[in-house]
Short mmCIF file of C-alpha atoms in Angstrom, two decimals:
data_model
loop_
_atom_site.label_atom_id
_atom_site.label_comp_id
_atom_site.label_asym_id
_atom_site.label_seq_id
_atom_site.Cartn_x
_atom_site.Cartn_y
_atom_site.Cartn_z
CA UNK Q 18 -2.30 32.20 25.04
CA UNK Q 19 0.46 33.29 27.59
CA UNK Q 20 -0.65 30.37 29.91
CA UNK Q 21 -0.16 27.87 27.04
CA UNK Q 22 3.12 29.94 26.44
CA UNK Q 23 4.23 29.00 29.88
CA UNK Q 24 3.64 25.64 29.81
CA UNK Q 25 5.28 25.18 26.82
CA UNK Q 26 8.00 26.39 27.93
CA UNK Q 27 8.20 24.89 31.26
CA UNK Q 28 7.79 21.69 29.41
CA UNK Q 29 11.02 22.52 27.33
CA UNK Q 30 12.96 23.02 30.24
CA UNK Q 31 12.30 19.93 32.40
CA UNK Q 32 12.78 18.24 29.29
CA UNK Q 33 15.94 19.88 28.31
CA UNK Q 34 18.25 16.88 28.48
CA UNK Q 35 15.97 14.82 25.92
CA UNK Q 36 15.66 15.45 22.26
CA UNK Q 37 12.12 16.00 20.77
CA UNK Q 38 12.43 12.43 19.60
CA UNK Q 39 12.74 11.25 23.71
CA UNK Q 40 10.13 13.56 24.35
CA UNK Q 41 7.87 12.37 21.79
CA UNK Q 42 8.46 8.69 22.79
CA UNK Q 43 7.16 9.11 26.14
CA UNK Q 44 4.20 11.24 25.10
CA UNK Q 45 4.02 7.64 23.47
CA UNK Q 46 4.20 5.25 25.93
CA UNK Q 47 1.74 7.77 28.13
CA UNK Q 48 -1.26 7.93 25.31
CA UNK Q 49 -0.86 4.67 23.89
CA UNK Q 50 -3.21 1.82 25.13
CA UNK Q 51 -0.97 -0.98 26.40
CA UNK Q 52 -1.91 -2.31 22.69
CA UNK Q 53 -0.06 0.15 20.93
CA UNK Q 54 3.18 -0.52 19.73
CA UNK Q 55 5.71 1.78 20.78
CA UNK Q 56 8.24 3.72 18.51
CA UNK Q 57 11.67 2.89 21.25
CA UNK Q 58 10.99 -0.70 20.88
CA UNK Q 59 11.49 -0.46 16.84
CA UNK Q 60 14.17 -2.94 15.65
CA UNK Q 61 15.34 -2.50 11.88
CA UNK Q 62 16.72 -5.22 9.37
CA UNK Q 63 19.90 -3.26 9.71
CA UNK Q 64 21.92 -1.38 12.18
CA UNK Q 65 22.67 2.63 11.63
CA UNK Q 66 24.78 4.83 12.71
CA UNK Q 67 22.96 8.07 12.77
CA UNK Q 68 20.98 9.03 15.50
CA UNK Q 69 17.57 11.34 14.79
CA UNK Q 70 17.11 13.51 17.18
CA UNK Q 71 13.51 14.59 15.83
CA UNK Q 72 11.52 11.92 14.19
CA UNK Q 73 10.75 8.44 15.95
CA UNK Q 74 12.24 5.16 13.66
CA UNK Q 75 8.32 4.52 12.15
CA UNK Q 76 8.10 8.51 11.43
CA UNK Q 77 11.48 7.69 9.33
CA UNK Q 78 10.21 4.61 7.62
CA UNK Q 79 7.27 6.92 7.00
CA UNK Q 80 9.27 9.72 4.98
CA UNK Q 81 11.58 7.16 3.43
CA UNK Q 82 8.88 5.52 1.65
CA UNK Q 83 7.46 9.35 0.73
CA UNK Q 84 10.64 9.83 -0.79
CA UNK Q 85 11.29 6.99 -3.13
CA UNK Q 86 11.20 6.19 -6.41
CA UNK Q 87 8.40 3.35 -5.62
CA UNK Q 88 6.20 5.77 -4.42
CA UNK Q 89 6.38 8.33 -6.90
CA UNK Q 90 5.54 5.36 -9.63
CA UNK Q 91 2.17 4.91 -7.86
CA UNK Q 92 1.09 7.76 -9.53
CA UNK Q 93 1.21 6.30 -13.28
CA UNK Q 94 -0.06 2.55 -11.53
CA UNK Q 95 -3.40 1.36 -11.66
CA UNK Q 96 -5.65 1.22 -9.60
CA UNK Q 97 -8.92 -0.59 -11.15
CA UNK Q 98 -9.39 1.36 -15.34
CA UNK Q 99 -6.46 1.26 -17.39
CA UNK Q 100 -3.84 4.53 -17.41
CA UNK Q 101 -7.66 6.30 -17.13
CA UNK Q 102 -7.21 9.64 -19.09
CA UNK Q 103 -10.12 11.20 -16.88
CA UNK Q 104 -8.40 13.42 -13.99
CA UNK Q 105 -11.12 12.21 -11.00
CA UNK Q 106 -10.19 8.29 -11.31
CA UNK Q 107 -8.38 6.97 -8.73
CA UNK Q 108 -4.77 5.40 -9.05
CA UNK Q 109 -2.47 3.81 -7.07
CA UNK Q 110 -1.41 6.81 -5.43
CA UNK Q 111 -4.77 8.10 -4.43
CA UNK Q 112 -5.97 4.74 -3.60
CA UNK Q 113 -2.34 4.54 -1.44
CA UNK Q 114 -3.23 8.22 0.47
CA UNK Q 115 -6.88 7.11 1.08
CA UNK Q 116 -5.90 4.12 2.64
CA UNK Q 117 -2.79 5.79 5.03
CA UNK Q 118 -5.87 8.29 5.59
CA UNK Q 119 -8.02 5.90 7.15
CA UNK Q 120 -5.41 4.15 9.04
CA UNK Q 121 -4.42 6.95 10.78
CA UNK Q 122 -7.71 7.86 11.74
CA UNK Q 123 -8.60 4.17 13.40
CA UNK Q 124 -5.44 4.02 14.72
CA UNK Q 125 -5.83 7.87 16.52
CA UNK Q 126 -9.12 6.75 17.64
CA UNK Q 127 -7.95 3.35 19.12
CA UNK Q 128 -5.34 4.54 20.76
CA UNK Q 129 -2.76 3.14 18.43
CA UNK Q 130 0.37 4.50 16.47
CA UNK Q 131 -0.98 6.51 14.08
CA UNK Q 132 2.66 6.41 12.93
CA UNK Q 133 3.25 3.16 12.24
CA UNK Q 134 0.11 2.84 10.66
CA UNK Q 135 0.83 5.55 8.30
CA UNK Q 136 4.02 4.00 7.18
CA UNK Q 137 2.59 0.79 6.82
CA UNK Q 138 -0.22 2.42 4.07
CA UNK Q 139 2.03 4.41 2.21
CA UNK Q 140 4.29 1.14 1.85
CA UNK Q 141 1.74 -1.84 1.07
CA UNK Q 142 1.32 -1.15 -2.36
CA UNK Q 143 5.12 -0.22 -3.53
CA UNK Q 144 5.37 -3.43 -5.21
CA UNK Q 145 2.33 -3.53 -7.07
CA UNK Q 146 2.67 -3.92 -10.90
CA UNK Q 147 2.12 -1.96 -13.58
CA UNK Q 148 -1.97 -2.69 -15.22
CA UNK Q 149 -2.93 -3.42 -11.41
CA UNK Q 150 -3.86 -7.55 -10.58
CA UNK Q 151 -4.07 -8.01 -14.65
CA UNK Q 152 -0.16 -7.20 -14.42
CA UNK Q 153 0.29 -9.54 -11.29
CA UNK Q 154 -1.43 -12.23 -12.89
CA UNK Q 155 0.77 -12.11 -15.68
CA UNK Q 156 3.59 -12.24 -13.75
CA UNK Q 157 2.51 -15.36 -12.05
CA UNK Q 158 1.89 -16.80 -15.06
CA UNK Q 159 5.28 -15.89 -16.73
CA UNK Q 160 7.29 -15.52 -13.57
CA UNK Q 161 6.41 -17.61 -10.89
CA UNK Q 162 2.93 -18.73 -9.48
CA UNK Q 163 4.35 -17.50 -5.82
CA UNK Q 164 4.86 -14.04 -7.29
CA UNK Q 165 2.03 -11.63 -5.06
CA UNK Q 166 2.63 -7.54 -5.06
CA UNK Q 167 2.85 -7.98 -1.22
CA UNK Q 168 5.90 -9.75 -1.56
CA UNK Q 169 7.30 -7.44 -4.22
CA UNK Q 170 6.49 -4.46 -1.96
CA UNK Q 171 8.82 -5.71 0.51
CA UNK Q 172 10.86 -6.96 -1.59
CA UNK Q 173 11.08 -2.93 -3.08
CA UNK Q 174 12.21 -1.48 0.52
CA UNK Q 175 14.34 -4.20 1.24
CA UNK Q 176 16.50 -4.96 -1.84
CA UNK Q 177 15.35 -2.43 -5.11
CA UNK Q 178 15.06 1.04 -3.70
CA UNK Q 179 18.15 3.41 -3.40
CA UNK Q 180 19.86 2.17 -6.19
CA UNK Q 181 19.68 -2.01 -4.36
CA UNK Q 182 20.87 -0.80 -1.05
CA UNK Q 183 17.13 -0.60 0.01
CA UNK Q 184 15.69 1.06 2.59
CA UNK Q 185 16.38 -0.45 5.75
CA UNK Q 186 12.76 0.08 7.44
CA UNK Q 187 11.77 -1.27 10.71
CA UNK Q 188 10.95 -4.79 11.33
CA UNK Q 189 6.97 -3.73 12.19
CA UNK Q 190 6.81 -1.49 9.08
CA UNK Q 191 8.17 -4.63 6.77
CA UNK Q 192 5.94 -7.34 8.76
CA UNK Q 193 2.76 -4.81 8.10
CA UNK Q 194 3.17 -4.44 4.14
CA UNK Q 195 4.20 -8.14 3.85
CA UNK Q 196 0.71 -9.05 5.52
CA UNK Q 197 -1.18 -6.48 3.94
CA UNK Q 198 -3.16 -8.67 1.63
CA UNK Q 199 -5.87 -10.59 1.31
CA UNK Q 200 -7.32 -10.48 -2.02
CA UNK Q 201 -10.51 -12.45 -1.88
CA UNK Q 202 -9.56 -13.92 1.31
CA UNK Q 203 -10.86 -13.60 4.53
CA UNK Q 204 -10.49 -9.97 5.69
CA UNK Q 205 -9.95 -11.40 9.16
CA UNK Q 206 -8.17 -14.90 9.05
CA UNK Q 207 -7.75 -16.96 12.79
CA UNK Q 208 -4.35 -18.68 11.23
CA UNK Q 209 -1.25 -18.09 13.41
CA UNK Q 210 0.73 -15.58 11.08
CA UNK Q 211 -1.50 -14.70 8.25
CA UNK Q 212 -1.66 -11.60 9.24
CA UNK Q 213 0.53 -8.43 11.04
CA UNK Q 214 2.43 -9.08 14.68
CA UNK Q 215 1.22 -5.79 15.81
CA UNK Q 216 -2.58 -4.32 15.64
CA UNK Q 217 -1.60 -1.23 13.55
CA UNK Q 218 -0.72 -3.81 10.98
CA UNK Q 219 -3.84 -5.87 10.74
CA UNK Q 220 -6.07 -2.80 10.80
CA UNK Q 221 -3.80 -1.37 7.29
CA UNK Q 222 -5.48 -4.77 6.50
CA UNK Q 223 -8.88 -3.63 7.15
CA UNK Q 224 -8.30 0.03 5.79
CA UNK Q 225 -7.09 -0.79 2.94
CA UNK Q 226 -10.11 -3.05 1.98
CA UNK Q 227 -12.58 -0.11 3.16
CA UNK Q 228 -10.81 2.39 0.84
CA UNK Q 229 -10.40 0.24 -2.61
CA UNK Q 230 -14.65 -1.16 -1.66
CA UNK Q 231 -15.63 2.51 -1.68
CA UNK Q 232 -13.65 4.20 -3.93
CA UNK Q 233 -13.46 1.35 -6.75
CA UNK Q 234 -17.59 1.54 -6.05
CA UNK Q 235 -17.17 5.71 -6.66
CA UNK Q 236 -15.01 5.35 -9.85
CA UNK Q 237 -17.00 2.46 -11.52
CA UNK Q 238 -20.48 4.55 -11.31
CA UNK Q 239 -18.30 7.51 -12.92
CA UNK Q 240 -17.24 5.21 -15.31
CA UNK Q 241 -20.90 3.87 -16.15
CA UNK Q 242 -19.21 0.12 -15.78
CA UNK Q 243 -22.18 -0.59 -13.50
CA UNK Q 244 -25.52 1.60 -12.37
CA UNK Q 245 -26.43 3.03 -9.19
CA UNK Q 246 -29.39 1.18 -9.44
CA UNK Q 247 -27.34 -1.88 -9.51
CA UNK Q 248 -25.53 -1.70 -6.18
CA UNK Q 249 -27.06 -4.48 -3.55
CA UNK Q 250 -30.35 -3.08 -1.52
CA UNK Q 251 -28.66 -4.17 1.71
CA UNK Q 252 -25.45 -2.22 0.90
CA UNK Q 253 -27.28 0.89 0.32
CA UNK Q 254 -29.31 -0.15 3.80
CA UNK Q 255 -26.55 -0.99 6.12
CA UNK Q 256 -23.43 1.44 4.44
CA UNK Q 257 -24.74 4.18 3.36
CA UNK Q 258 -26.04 6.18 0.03
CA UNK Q 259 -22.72 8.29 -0.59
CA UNK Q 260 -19.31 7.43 -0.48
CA UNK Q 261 -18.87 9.58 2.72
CA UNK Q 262 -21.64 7.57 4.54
CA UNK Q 263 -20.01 4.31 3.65
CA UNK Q 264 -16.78 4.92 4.67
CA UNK Q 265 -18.07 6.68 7.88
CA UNK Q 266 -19.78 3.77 8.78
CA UNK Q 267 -17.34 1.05 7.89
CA UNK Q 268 -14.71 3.03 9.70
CA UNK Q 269 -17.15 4.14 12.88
CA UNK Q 270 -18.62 0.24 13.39
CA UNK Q 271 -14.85 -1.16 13.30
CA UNK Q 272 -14.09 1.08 15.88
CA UNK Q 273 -16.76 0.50 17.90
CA UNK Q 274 -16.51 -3.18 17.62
CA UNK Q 275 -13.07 -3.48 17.83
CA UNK Q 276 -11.35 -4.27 21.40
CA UNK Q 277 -9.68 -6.68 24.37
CA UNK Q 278 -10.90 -10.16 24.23
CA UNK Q 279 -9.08 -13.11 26.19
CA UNK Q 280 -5.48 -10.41 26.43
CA UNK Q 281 -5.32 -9.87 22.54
CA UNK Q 282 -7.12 -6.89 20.69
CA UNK Q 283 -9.69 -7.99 18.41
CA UNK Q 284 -10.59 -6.37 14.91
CA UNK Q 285 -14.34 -6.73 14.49
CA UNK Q 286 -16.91 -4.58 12.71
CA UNK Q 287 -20.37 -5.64 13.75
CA UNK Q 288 -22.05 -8.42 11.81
CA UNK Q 289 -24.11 -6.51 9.70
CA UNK Q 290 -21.42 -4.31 8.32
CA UNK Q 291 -19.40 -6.62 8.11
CA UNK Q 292 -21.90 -8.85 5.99
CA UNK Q 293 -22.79 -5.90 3.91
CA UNK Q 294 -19.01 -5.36 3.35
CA UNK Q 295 -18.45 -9.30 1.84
CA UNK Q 296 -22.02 -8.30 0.17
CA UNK Q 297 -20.23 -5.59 -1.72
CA UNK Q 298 -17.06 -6.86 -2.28
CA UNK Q 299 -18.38 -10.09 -4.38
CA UNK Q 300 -20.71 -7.43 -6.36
CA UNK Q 301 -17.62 -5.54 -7.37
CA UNK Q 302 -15.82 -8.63 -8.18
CA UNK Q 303 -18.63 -9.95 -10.44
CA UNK Q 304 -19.73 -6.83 -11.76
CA UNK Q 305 -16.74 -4.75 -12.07
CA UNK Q 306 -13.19 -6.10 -11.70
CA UNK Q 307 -14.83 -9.28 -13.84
CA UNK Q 308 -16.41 -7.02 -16.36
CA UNK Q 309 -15.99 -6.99 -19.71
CA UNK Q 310 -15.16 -3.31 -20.08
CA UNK Q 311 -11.94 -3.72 -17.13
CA UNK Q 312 -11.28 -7.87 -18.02
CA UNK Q 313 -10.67 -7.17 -21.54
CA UNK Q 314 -8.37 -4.37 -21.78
CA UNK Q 315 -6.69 -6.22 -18.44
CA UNK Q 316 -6.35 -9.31 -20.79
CA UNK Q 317 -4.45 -6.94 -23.75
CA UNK Q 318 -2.35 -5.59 -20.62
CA UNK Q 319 -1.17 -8.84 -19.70
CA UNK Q 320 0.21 -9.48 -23.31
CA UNK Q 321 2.32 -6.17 -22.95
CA UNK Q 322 4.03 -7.78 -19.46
CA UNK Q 323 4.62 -10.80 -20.83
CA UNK Q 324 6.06 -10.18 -23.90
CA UNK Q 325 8.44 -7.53 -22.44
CA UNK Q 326 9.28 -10.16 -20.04
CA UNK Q 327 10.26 -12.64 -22.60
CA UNK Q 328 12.01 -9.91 -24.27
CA UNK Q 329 14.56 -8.85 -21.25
CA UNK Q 330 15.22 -12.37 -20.56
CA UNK Q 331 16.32 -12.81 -23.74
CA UNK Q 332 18.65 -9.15 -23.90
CA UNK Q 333 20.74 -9.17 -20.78
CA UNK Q 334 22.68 -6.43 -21.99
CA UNK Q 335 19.00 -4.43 -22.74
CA UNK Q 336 17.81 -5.05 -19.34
CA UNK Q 337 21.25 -2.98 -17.67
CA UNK Q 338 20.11 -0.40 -19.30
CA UNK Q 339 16.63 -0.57 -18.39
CA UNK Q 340 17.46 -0.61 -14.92
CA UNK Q 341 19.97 1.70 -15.22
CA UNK Q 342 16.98 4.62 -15.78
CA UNK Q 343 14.75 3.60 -13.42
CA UNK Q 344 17.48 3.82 -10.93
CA UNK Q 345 17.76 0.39 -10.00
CA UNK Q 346 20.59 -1.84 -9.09
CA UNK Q 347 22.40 -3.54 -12.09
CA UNK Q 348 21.68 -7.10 -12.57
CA UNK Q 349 24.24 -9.53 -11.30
CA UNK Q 350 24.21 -13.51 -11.77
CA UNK Q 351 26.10 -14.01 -8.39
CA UNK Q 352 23.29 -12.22 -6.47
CA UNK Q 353 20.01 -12.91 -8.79
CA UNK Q 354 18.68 -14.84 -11.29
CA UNK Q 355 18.05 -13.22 -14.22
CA UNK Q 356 14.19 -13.92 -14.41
CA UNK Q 357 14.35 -12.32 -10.88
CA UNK Q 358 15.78 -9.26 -12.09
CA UNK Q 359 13.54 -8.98 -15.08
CA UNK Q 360 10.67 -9.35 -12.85
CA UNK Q 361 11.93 -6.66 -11.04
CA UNK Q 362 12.39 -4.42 -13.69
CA UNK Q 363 8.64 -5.07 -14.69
CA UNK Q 364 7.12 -5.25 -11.31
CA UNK Q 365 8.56 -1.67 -11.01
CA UNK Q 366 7.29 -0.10 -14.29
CA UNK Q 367 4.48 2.32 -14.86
CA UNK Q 368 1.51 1.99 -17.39
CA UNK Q 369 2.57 4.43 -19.10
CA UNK Q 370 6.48 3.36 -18.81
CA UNK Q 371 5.54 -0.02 -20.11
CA UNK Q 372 2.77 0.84 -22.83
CA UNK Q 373 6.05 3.17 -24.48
CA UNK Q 374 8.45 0.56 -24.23
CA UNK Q 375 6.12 -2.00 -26.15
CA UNK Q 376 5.67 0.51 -28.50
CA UNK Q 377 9.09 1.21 -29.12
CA UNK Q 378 10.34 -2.73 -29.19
CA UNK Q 379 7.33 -4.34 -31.25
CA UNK Q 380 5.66 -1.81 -33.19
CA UNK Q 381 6.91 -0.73 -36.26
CA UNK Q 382 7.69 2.82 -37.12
CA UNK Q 383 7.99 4.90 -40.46
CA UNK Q 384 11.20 5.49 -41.85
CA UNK Q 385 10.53 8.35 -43.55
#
């Protein structure tokens, strides 16, 4: 103990003209592989005054995301059953902390920036909309067929948080939650762009992907949507019985796989995982997000976003308000249209935020 003492403070004193942030930067730029991206080389939308002398820019993106509004809304978001009333489904949240979870732990064992990586987790899903993909599709329908949650999430730290003044993240931080997604897409596409500059970013890609597979799996056999018994033979055979085994695997095979090829680092998880994986996504798609049970209370959610939509575009004045308490910036003509802003205002609410407001505009009450 008094040897580590020592050192530790031997380490302090040669170091004494840097702050911890210095010192942590070229603990960095020792420990990273030359694939890592480094925290000094950060760039962000806009420039700052203040200098931190203890966290690195992605550590800061990291706690400003922690700290906003956006996140804390996760919470009430869903992530695959409806507002579920039972306390072991997953949300948005959870689903958001199991995915900055795995990321960190590839990244650490890849020799990446954990940090970064982190960031880029807790921020992909800021955007997402209230009733999960049955609320995006709405607003696609309603909105705009360009709208997608990964451009709302950005759209969240760059313009809607802290009151419209946004956030101000770096430029790796904002390229990672703006490539996050893939939907039924290719988990990893060869077009030029499609996905993150930096490796941290494409693996959020593939974490995220591993984390909704498994725990959307988890939450549908708790909800009896589908049977054990149901799950594909070769998914059982190549991932793993348990949650824990599937996730080890998925996570253990990618970085495994994973490495240099032709100067550029490669994402790869072993063709049979990898097969397995597809295998397992397409059985949740059929047999779970297409279910009746989840498609037809997603199809009564989708009536709630659009009819408050055509509501606010309608009351101007009622839509101030609105984003008045969730802390938002006011609407104004010169900078948005208003269908932009009402989208906003939608995009950010909770379940539970927008279920009450339904309530309270279209449903009739007693008067005595």
């Amino acid at each position: 103990m008094e040897t580590k003492k020592k050192i530790y403070i031997q380490k302090k004193i040669s170091d004494k003209n840097l702050c911890i942030r210095e010192q942590f930067q070229i603990r960095e730029k020792n420990f990273l592989s030359t694939y890592g991206t480094l925290s000094s080389t950060a760039k962000r939308r806009g420039d700052e005054e203040t200098t931190y002398n203890i966290r690195t820019p992605f550590q800061l993106d990291r706690d400003r995301i922690v700290y906003s509004n956006a996140f804390r809304r996760l919470k009430h978001k869903t992530q695959v059953f409806l507002s579920p009333l039972g306390d072991h489904y997953r949300t948005r949240l959870t689903h958001t902390l199991e995915v900055a979870q795995i990321s960190r732990t590839i990244a650490r064992a890849m020799y990446l920036n954990e940090d970064l990586a982190e960031a880029i987790a807790l921020g992909h899903d800021l955007g997402h909309t209230p009733f999960g993909h049955g609320g995006e599709t709405a607003l696609i329908e309603v909105h705009s067929p360009h709208f997608s949650h990964a451009d709302q999430s950005l759209r969240v730290v760059d313009s809607l948080e802290n009151r419209g003044e946004g956030l101000n993240l770096t430029r790796e931080v904002r390229d990672g939650i703006l490539k996050h997604s893939k939907g039924f897409g290719n988990i990893f596409p060869a077009t030029l762009g499609e996905t993150a500059s930096t490796v941290e970013g494409k693996l959020v890609r593939v974490a995220d992907i591993i984390a909704y597979l498994n725990h959307d799996l988890d939450d549908a056999l708790r909800g009896k949507v589908i049977l054990a018994t149901e799950v594909p033979d070769i998914c059982i055979k190549k991932l793993g019985e348990t949650h824990a085994q599937r996730a080890s695997i998925m996570i253990e095979q990618l970085v495994y796989n994973s490495g240099p090829q032709n100067d550029k680092f490669i994402l790869d998880m072993g063709q049979d995982t990898f097969h397995a994986m597809i295998i397992l996504r397409k059985f949740l798609y059929d047999k779970v997000y297409r279910s009746p049970a989840v498609h037809n209370e997603f199809s009564k959610a989708k009536k709630v976003i659009i009819s408050l939509y055509n509501y606010f575009i309608k009351e101007p004045d009622l839509l101030q308000k609105e984003l008045e308490k969730m802390e938002m910036a006011p609407w104004d003509s010169s900078k948005n249209a208003l269908k932009r802003s009402v989208c906003d205002l939608i995009a950010s609410m909770t379940d539970r935020y927008a279920l009450g407001l339904y309530s309270k505009i279209f449903l009739p009450k007693p008067l005595v």
